[in-house]
PDB file of C-alpha atoms in Angstrom:
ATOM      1  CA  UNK I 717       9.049   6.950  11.753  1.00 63.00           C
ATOM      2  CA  UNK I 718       5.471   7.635  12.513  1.00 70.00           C
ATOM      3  CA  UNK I 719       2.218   8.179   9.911  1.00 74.00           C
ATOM      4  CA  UNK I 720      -0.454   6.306   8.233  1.00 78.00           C
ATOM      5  CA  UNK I 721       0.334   2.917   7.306  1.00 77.00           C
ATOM      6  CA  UNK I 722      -0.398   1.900   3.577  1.00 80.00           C
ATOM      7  CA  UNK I 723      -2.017  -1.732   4.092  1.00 75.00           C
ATOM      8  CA  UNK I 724      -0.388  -4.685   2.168  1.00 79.00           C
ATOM      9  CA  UNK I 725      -3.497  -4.935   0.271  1.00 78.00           C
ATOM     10  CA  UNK I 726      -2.717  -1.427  -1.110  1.00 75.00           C
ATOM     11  CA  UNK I 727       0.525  -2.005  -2.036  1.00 82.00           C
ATOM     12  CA  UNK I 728       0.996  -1.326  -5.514  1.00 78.00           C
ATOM     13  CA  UNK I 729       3.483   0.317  -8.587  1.00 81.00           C
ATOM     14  CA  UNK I 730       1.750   3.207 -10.183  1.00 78.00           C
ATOM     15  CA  UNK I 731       2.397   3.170 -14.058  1.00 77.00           C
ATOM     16  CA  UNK I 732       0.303   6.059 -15.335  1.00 72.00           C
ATOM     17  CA  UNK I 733      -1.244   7.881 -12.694  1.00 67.00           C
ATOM     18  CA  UNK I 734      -4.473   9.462 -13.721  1.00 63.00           C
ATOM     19  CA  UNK I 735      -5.003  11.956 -10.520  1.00 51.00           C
ATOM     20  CA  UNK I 736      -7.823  12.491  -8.289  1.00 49.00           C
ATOM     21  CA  UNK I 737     -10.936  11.531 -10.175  1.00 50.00           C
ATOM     22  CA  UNK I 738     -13.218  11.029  -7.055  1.00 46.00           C
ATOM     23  CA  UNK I 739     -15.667   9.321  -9.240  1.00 52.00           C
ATOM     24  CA  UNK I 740     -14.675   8.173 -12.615  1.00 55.00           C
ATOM     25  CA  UNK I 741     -16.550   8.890 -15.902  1.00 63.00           C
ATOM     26  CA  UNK I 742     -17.717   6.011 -17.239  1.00 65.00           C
ATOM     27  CA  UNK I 743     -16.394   7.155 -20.543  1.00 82.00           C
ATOM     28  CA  UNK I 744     -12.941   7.581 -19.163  1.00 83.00           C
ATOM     29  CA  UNK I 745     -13.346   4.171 -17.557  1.00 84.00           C
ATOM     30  CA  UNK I 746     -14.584   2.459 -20.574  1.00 88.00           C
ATOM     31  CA  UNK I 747     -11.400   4.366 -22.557  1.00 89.00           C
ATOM     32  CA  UNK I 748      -8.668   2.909 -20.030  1.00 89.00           C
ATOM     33  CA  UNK I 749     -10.139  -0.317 -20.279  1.00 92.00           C
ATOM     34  CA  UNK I 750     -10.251  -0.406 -24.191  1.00 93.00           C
ATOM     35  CA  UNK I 751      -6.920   0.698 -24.458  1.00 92.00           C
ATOM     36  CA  UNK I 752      -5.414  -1.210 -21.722  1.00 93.00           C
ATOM     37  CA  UNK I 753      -7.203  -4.293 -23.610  1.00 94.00           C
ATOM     38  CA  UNK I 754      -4.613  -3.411 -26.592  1.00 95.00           C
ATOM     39  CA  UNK I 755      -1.240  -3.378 -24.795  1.00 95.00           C
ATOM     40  CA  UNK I 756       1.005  -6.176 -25.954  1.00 94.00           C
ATOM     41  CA  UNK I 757       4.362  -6.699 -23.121  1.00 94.00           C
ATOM     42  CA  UNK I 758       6.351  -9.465 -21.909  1.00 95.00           C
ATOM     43  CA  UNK I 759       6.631 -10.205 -18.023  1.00 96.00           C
ATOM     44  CA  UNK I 760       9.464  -8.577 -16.086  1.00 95.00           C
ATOM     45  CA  UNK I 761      11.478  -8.632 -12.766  1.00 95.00           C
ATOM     46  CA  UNK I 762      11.503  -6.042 -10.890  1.00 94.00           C
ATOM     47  CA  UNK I 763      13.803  -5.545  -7.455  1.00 96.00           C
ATOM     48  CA  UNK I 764      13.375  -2.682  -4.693  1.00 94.00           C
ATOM     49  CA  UNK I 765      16.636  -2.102  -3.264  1.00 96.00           C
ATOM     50  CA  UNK I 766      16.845   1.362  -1.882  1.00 94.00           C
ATOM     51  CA  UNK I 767      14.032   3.124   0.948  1.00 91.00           C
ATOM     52  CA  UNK I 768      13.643   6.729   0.438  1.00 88.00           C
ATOM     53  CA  UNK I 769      10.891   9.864   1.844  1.00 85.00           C
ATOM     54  CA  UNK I 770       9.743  11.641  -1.557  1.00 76.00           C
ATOM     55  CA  UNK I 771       8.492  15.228  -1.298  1.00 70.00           C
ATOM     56  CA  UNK I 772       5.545  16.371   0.634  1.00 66.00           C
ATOM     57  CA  UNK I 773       2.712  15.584  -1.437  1.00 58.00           C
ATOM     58  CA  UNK I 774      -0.937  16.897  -0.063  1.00 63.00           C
ATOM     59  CA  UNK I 775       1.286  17.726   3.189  1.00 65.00           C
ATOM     60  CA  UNK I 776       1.581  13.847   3.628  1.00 67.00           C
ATOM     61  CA  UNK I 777       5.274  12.465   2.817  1.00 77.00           C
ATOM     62  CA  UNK I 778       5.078   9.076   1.437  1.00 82.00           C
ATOM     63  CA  UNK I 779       7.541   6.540   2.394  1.00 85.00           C
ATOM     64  CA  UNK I 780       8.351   4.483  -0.135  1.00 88.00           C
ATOM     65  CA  UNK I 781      10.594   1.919  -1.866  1.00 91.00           C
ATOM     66  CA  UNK I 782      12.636   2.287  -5.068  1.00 92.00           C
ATOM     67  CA  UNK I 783      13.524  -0.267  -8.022  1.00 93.00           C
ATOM     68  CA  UNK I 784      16.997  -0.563  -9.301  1.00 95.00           C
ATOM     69  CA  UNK I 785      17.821   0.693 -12.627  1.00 93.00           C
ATOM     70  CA  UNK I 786      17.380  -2.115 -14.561  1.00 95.00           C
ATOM     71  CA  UNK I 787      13.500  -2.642 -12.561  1.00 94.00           C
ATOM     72  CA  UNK I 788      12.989   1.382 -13.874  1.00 92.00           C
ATOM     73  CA  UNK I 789      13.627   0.477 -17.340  1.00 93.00           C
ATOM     74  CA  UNK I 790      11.692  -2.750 -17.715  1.00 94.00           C
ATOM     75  CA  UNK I 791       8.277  -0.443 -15.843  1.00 93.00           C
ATOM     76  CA  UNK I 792       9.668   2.215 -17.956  1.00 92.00           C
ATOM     77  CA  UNK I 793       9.167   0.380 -20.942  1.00 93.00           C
ATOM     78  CA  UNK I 794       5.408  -1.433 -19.754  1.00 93.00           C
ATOM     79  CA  UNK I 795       4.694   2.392 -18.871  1.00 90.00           C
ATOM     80  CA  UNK I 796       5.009   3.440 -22.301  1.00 90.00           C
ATOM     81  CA  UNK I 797       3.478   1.188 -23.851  1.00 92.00           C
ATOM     82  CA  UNK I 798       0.500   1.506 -21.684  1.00 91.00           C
ATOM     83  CA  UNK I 799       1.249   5.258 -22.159  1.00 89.00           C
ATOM     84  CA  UNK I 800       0.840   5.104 -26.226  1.00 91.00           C
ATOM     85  CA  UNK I 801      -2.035   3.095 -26.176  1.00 92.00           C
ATOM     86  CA  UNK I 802      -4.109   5.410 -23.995  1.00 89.00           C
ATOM     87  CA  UNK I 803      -2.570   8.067 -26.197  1.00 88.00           C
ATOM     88  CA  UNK I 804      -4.075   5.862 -29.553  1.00 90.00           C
ATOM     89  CA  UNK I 805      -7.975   5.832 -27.315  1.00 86.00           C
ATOM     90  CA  UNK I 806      -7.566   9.981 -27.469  1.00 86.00           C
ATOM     91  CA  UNK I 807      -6.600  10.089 -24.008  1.00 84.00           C
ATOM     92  CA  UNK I 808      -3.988  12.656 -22.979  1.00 79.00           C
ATOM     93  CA  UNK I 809      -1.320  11.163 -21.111  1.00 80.00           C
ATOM     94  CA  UNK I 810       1.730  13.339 -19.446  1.00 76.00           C
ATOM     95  CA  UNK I 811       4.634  12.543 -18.251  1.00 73.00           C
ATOM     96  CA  UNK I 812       5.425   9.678 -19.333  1.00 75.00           C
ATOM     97  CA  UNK I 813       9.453   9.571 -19.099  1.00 74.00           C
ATOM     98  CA  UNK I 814      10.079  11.495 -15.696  1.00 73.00           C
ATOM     99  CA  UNK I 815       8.809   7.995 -13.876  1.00 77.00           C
ATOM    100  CA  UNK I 816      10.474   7.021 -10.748  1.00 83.00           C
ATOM    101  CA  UNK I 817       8.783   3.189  -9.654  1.00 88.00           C
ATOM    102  CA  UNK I 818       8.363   2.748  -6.541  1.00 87.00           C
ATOM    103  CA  UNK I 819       5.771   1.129  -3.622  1.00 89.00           C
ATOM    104  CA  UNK I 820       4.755   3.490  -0.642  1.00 85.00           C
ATOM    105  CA  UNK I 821       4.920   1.565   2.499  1.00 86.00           C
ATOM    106  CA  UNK I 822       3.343   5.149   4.537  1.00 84.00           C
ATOM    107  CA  UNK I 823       2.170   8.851   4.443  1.00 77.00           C
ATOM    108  CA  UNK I 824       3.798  10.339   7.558  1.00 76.00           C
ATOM    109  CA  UNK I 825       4.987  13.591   8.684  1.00 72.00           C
ATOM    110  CA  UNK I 826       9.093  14.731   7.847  1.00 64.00           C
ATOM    111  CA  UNK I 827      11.654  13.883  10.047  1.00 60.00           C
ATOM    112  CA  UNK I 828      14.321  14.008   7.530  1.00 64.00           C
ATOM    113  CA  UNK I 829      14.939  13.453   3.883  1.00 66.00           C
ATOM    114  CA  UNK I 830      16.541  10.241   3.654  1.00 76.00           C
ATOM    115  CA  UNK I 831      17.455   7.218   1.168  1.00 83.00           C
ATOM    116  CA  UNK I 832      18.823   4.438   2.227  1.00 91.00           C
ATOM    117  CA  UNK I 833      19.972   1.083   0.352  1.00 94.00           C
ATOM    118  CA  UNK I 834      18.118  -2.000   1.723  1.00 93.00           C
ATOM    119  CA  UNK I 835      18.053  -5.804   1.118  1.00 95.00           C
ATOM    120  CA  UNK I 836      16.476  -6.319  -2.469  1.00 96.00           C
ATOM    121  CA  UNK I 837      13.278  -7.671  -2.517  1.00 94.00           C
ATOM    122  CA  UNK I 838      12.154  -9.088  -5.875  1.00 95.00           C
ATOM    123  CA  UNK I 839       8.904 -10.213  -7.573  1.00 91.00           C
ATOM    124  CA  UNK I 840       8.013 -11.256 -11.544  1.00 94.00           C
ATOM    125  CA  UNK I 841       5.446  -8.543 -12.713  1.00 94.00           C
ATOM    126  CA  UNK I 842       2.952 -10.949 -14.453  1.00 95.00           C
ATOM    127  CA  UNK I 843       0.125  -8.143 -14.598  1.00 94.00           C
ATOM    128  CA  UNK I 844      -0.727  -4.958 -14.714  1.00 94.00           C
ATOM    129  CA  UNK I 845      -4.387  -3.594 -13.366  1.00 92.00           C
ATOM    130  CA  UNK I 846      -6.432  -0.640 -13.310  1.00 89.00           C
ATOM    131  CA  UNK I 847      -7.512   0.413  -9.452  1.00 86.00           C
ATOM    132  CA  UNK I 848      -9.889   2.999  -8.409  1.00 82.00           C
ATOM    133  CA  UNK I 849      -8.567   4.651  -5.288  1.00 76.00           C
ATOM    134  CA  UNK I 850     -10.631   6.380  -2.946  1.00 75.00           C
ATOM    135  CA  UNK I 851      -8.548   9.152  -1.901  1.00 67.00           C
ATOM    136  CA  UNK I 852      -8.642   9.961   2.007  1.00 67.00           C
ATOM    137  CA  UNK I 853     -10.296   6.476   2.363  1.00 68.00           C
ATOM    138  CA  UNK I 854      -7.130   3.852   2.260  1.00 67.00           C
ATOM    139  CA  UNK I 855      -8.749   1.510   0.157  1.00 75.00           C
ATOM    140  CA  UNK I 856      -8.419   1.059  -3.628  1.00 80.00           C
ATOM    141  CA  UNK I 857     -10.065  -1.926  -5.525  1.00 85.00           C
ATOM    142  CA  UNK I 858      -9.222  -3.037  -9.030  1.00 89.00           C
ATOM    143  CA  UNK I 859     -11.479  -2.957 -11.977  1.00 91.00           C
ATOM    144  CA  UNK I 860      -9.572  -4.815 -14.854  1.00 94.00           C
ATOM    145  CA  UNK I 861      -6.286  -6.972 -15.289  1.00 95.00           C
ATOM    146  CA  UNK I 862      -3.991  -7.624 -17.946  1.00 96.00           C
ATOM    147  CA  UNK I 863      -1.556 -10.325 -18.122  1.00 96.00           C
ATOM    148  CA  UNK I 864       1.447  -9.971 -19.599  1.00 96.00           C
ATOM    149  CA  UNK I 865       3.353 -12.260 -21.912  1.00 93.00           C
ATOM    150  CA  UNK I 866       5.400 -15.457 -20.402  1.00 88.00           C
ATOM    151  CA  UNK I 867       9.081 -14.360 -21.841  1.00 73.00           C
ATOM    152  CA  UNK I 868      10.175 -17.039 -24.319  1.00 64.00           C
ATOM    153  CA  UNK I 869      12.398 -19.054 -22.804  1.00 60.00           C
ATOM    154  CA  UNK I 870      16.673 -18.529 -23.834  1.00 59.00           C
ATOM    155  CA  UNK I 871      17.895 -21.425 -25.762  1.00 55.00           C
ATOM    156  CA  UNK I 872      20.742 -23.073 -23.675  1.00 57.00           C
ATOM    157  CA  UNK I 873      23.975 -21.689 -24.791  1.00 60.00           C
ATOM    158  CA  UNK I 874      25.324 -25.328 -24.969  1.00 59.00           C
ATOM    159  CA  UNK I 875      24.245 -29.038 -25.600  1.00 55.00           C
ATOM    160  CA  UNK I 876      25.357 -31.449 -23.315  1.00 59.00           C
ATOM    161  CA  UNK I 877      26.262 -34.490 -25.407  1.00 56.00           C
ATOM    162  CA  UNK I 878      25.913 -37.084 -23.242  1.00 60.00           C
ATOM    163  CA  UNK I 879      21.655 -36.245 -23.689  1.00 60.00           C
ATOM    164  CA  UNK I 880      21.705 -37.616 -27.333  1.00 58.00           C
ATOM    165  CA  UNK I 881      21.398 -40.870 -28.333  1.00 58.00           C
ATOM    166  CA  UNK I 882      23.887 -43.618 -29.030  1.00 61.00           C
ATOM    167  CA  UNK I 883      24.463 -44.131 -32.686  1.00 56.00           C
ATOM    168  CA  UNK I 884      23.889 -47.673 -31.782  1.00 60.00           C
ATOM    169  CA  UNK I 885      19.948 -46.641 -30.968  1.00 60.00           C
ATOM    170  CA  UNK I 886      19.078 -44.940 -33.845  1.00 57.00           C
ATOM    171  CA  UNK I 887      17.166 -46.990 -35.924  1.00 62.00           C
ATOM    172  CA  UNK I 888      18.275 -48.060 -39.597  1.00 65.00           C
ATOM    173  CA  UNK I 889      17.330 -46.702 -43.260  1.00 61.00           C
ATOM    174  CA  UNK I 890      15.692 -49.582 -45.063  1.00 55.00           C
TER     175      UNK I 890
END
């Protein structure tokens, strides 16, 4: 495979793309940020486990990797709710459900279409973070981040008895 390789410090999974805006508004900055500032989600895992060529896009065709379905829904769900909160700030926001998550590891010319399964590679999304890209450029920095919630932690589905105390320990009613 040959073409432009995206550097680690790029790598990234788009949730709501928001196109080219060479140089953002400061009003459409300031509206992101607000309603970013609003979204309420618990941390998720997320695993790539296939490598696939999307469609020519700007005549470059990004290689990227793809989450499994359970990765989709969980950014699915983060997406939305990102999604409805920018909708709540008056921004318009479009599709929303046709989302496929992925991280583009180049922009090269077509060989041939392919997707491939791969070794899973996983990571706990803790964040999510608004970047400016500068298109043509291959450099993006970040503006804002958001943490998400810790998940609360399952309760074991058993006790082990042997962790409580002796009867003989517990101390007396006087």
């Amino acid at each position: 495979m040959s073409g432009s390789l995206v550097g680690t410090d790029n790598f990234h999974l788009t949730l709501c793309p928001m196109g080219k805006v060479e140089r953002m508004l400061p009003s459409l900055e300031g509206a992101l940020l607000a309603a970013a500032g609003t979204v309420r989600a618990s941390a998720f895992d997320i695993t790539l486990d296939s490598a696939m060529r999307f469609s020519v896009v700007d005549g470059r065709f990004p290689f990227v990797l793809c989450t499994d379905s359970a990765s989709t829904e969980s950014a699915l769900k983060l997406r939305q709710a990102v999604a409805e909160a920018q909708r709540r700030g008056g921004l318009a926001v479009t599709g929303v459900s046709s989302y496929l998550p992925h991280v583009t590891l180049l922009h090269g010319h077509a060989v041939d279409a392919i997707q491939e399964s791969i070794a899973p590679i996983r990571w706990t999304v803790r964040e999510f973070v608004l970047i400016r890209r500068f298109f043509g450029q291959s450099r993006q920095e970040v503006v804002e981040r958001w943490p998400l919630e810790s998940p609360i932690a399952k309760a074991p589905e058993f006790f082990d008895l042997s962790d409580l105390p002796d009867l003989a320990e517990l101390p007396e009613d006087e």
